[in-house]
Tab-separated table of C-alpha atoms in Angstrom:
chain	number	residue	atom	x	y	z
A	125	MET	CA	29.443	-33.358	27.529
A	126	LYS	CA	26.992	-30.003	26.725
A	127	PHE	CA	27.079	-27.831	23.856
A	128	PHE	CA	24.404	-25.722	21.774
A	129	THR	CA	22.620	-25.269	18.380
A	130	GLY	CA	19.778	-23.445	16.900
A	131	ASP	CA	18.116	-24.201	13.745
A	132	GLU	CA	16.338	-21.832	11.149
A	133	THR	CA	12.901	-22.633	13.506
A	134	GLY	CA	14.346	-20.040	15.918
A	135	LEU	CA	14.575	-22.706	18.463
A	136	ILE	CA	17.881	-23.228	20.642
A	137	LYS	CA	18.786	-26.554	21.649
A	138	GLU	CA	20.926	-27.371	24.865
A	139	ILE	CA	22.189	-31.140	24.635
A	140	LEU	CA	24.096	-32.886	27.245
A	141	ILE	CA	25.563	-36.277	26.017
A	142	PRO	CA	26.472	-38.259	29.280
A	143	ARG	CA	29.821	-39.409	29.689
A	144	LYS	CA	30.193	-42.979	29.618
A	145	SER	CA	29.590	-44.363	32.927
A	146	GLN	CA	31.139	-48.184	33.539
A	147	GLN	CA	27.892	-49.597	31.785
A	148	LYS	CA	28.587	-51.187	28.477
A	149	GLU	CA	25.689	-49.440	26.621
A	150	ALA	CA	26.254	-45.526	26.276
A	151	SER	CA	23.322	-43.413	28.059
A	152	PRO	CA	21.590	-41.110	25.189
A	153	PRO	CA	22.171	-37.361	24.606
A	154	ILE	CA	19.559	-35.267	26.676
A	155	THR	CA	18.484	-32.474	25.068
A	156	LYS	CA	16.488	-29.470	26.469
A	157	THR	CA	14.844	-26.838	24.179
A	158	TRP	CA	14.192	-23.179	24.074
A	159	GLY	CA	12.238	-21.071	22.427
A	160	LYS	CA	8.953	-21.034	20.183
A	161	ILE	CA	9.055	-21.884	16.793
A	162	ASP	CA	9.022	-19.193	14.620
A	163	ARG	CA	10.660	-18.514	11.406
A	164	ASN	CA	11.896	-15.082	11.757
A	165	ASN	CA	13.195	-15.948	14.492
A	166	GLU	CA	15.779	-18.248	12.612
A	167	VAL	CA	19.105	-18.453	14.613
A	168	GLN	CA	21.894	-16.887	12.542
A	169	LEU	CA	24.752	-17.337	14.378
A	170	ILE	CA	25.307	-18.533	18.517
A	171	HIS	CA	28.312	-17.682	20.758
A	172	GLN	CA	29.374	-18.633	23.980
A	173	ALA	CA	31.117	-15.907	26.329
A	174	ASP	CA	31.633	-14.812	29.557
A	175	ILE	CA	29.677	-11.677	29.685
A	176	LEU	CA	26.984	-9.921	32.199
A	177	GLY	CA	29.158	-10.465	35.588
A	178	GLU	CA	28.244	-14.237	34.890
A	179	LYS	CA	30.309	-17.252	32.837
A	180	ASN	CA	29.110	-18.826	29.850
A	181	GLN	CA	26.563	-16.789	28.705
A	182	ILE	CA	24.715	-17.847	25.292
A	183	ILE	CA	24.604	-14.689	22.314
A	184	VAL	CA	22.244	-15.281	19.632
A	185	ALA	CA	22.102	-13.452	16.334
A	186	ARG	CA	18.235	-13.915	14.721
A	187	LYS	CA	17.167	-13.172	11.151
A	188	ASN	CA	14.894	-10.709	12.495
A	189	GLY	CA	17.729	-8.691	14.326
A	190	VAL	CA	17.243	-9.816	17.388
A	191	ILE	CA	20.132	-10.170	19.559
A	192	GLU	CA	19.978	-12.057	22.866
A	193	VAL	CA	21.742	-12.960	25.691
A	194	LEU	CA	20.590	-15.902	27.273
A	195	ASP	CA	21.367	-17.837	30.789
A	196	PRO	CA	21.863	-21.012	30.401
A	197	LYS	CA	21.808	-22.304	34.044
A	198	GLN	CA	18.229	-20.640	33.688
A	199	ASP	CA	17.319	-22.779	30.963
A	200	GLY	CA	17.392	-19.814	28.255
A	201	LYS	CA	15.720	-16.852	30.207
A	202	VAL	CA	17.065	-13.322	28.590
A	203	ARG	CA	18.899	-11.244	30.121
A	204	LYS	CA	19.351	-8.627	27.471
A	205	ASN	CA	18.418	-8.157	23.880
A	206	PHE	CA	19.499	-5.528	21.547
A	207	THR	CA	18.072	-4.957	17.442
A	208	GLU	CA	20.119	-4.435	14.308
A	209	LYS	CA	18.521	-1.800	12.564
A	210	LEU	CA	19.876	-3.112	9.678
A	211	MET	CA	17.688	-6.253	9.812
A	212	GLY	CA	14.221	-7.080	9.536
A	213	GLY	CA	11.515	-10.053	9.672
A	214	ASP	CA	10.488	-9.817	6.088
A	215	ALA	CA	10.933	-12.169	3.285
A	216	LYS	CA	12.602	-9.391	1.344
A	217	ASN	CA	15.887	-8.449	3.772
A	218	ASP	CA	17.652	-11.010	2.917
A	219	THR	CA	20.878	-8.925	5.038
A	220	ARG	CA	22.908	-12.028	7.090
A	221	PHE	CA	24.924	-11.738	10.549
A	222	VAL	CA	28.325	-12.810	9.440
A	223	GLY	CA	30.083	-12.008	12.867
A	224	LEU	CA	29.164	-12.498	16.541
A	225	PHE	CA	31.537	-11.948	19.404
A	226	ALA	CA	30.955	-10.724	22.770
A	227	TYR	CA	33.866	-9.854	25.780
A	228	ASP	CA	33.846	-7.994	29.050
A	229	ASN	CA	31.093	-5.642	28.980
A	230	THR	CA	30.782	-5.576	24.907
A	231	LEU	CA	29.168	-7.383	21.807
A	232	VAL	CA	30.857	-6.973	18.483
A	233	THR	CA	28.142	-7.735	15.842
A	234	CYS	CA	28.592	-7.744	11.912
A	235	VAL	CA	26.378	-8.341	8.966
A	236	ASP	CA	26.937	-9.327	5.248
A	237	LYS	CA	26.702	-5.613	4.316
A	238	GLY	CA	30.231	-4.385	5.490
A	239	ILE	CA	28.296	-2.781	9.013
A	240	VAL	CA	30.656	-3.685	12.279
A	241	ARG	CA	28.958	-2.266	15.433
A	242	TYR	CA	30.631	-2.490	19.060
A	243	HIS	CA	27.454	-2.591	21.625
A	244	ASN	CA	28.116	-1.724	25.704
A	245	ILE	CA	26.039	-4.438	26.697
A	246	ALA	CA	26.281	-2.585	30.458
A	247	GLU	CA	24.506	0.316	29.155
A	248	ASP	CA	20.190	-0.039	29.541
A	249	ASP	CA	19.852	1.363	26.554
A	250	SER	CA	19.903	-1.482	24.055
A	251	SER	CA	19.861	0.731	21.290
A	252	SER	CA	22.875	2.271	21.831
A	253	THR	CA	26.301	2.087	19.643
A	254	ASN	CA	29.696	2.635	20.950
A	255	LYS	CA	32.072	2.392	17.434
A	256	THR	CA	30.750	1.239	13.504
A	257	ILE	CA	32.327	1.049	11.190
A	258	THR	CA	31.492	-0.017	7.372
A	259	ILE	CA	33.635	-2.067	5.328
A	260	THR	CA	33.824	-3.811	2.185
A	261	PRO	CA	30.189	-5.739	1.667
A	262	ASP	CA	29.475	-9.050	0.593
A	263	LEU	CA	30.911	-10.211	3.070
A	264	CYS	CA	30.937	-14.246	4.475
A	265	ARG	CA	32.599	-14.038	8.051
A	266	LEU	CA	33.951	-11.701	10.640
A	267	ARG	CA	36.515	-12.889	13.642
A	268	VAL	CA	37.242	-10.843	16.619
A	269	HIS	CA	40.959	-11.678	17.537
A	270	PRO	CA	40.644	-13.867	21.311
A	271	LYS	CA	42.877	-11.350	23.194
A	272	GLU	CA	43.355	-7.952	21.092
A	273	ASN	CA	39.338	-7.388	21.242
A	274	ASN	CA	39.893	-4.311	19.185
A	275	ILE	CA	41.565	-6.433	15.935
A	276	PHE	CA	39.325	-8.536	13.849
A	277	ALA	CA	39.110	-9.927	10.815
A	278	CYS	CA	36.890	-10.424	7.637
A	279	GLY	CA	36.280	-11.729	4.129
A	280	GLY	CA	33.649	-12.670	1.617
A	281	LYS	CA	32.846	-13.389	-1.774
A	282	GLU	CA	35.519	-11.993	-4.303
A	283	ARG	CA	36.840	-10.139	-0.930
A	284	GLU	CA	39.919	-10.490	0.163
A	285	LEU	CA	40.566	-11.514	3.405
A	286	SER	CA	41.353	-7.916	5.372
A	287	VAL	CA	42.617	-7.627	8.970
A	288	TRP	CA	41.605	-4.538	10.683
A	289	ASP	CA	42.447	-2.343	14.021
A	290	VAL	CA	39.741	-0.225	15.570
A	291	ASN	CA	41.946	1.911	17.227
A	292	ALA	CA	44.003	2.957	14.009
A	293	CYS	CA	41.142	5.329	12.574
A	294	ASN	CA	38.999	2.656	10.411
A	295	GLU	CA	42.556	1.433	8.552
A	296	THR	CA	43.488	-1.555	7.218
A	297	VAL	CA	46.355	-3.387	9.131
A	298	THR	CA	47.013	-5.658	5.833
A	299	VAL	CA	45.558	-7.835	3.148
A	300	ALA	CA	45.689	-11.439	1.339
A	301	LYS	CA	44.844	-10.623	-1.954
A	302	ASN	CA	44.017	-13.527	-3.870
A	303	LYS	CA	47.059	-15.305	-6.578
A	304	LYS	CA	46.252	-15.841	-9.989
A	305	GLU	CA	46.551	-19.353	-10.851
A	306	THR	CA	50.120	-20.250	-12.157
A	307	GLY	CA	49.062	-23.835	-14.363
A	308	LEU	CA	51.821	-25.415	-12.576
């Protein structure tokens, strides 16, 4: 089994846990580390997707606003990178990535301030954005539907869970509100 993880020092770790063999003792996990230690490069989100004509590419969203597409077959070589303009490497900027998803050649990002962006990864201009949607702030998580990529759900601090359709002119499809306690 192989999995990837990122940390607050900016490192990406590839961890391979060998399958049990005929031996009684299990083999220790094998770990590869990519990158250099830099707290401004803290990994906030990581996602795996089949994009840019390759399978199982790793997409990393960092504290300084950089989004990288890494190739695990080439020990984490950066294939493409983007910069989210709302993010910054300074300690005063507390904006965080809360959503990251990729499909075909489209990258979806969301920050806690409620800005959702659809980027075309295939274009040479890394600053190009196909669509930007501003929704409610104080978000904690955004998830894109795995098959209907124009639909996403988000929720946050004192925010209702809401489902959006990008094709429906920035209107919420449905909202799940908190119910008051009944005392039962």
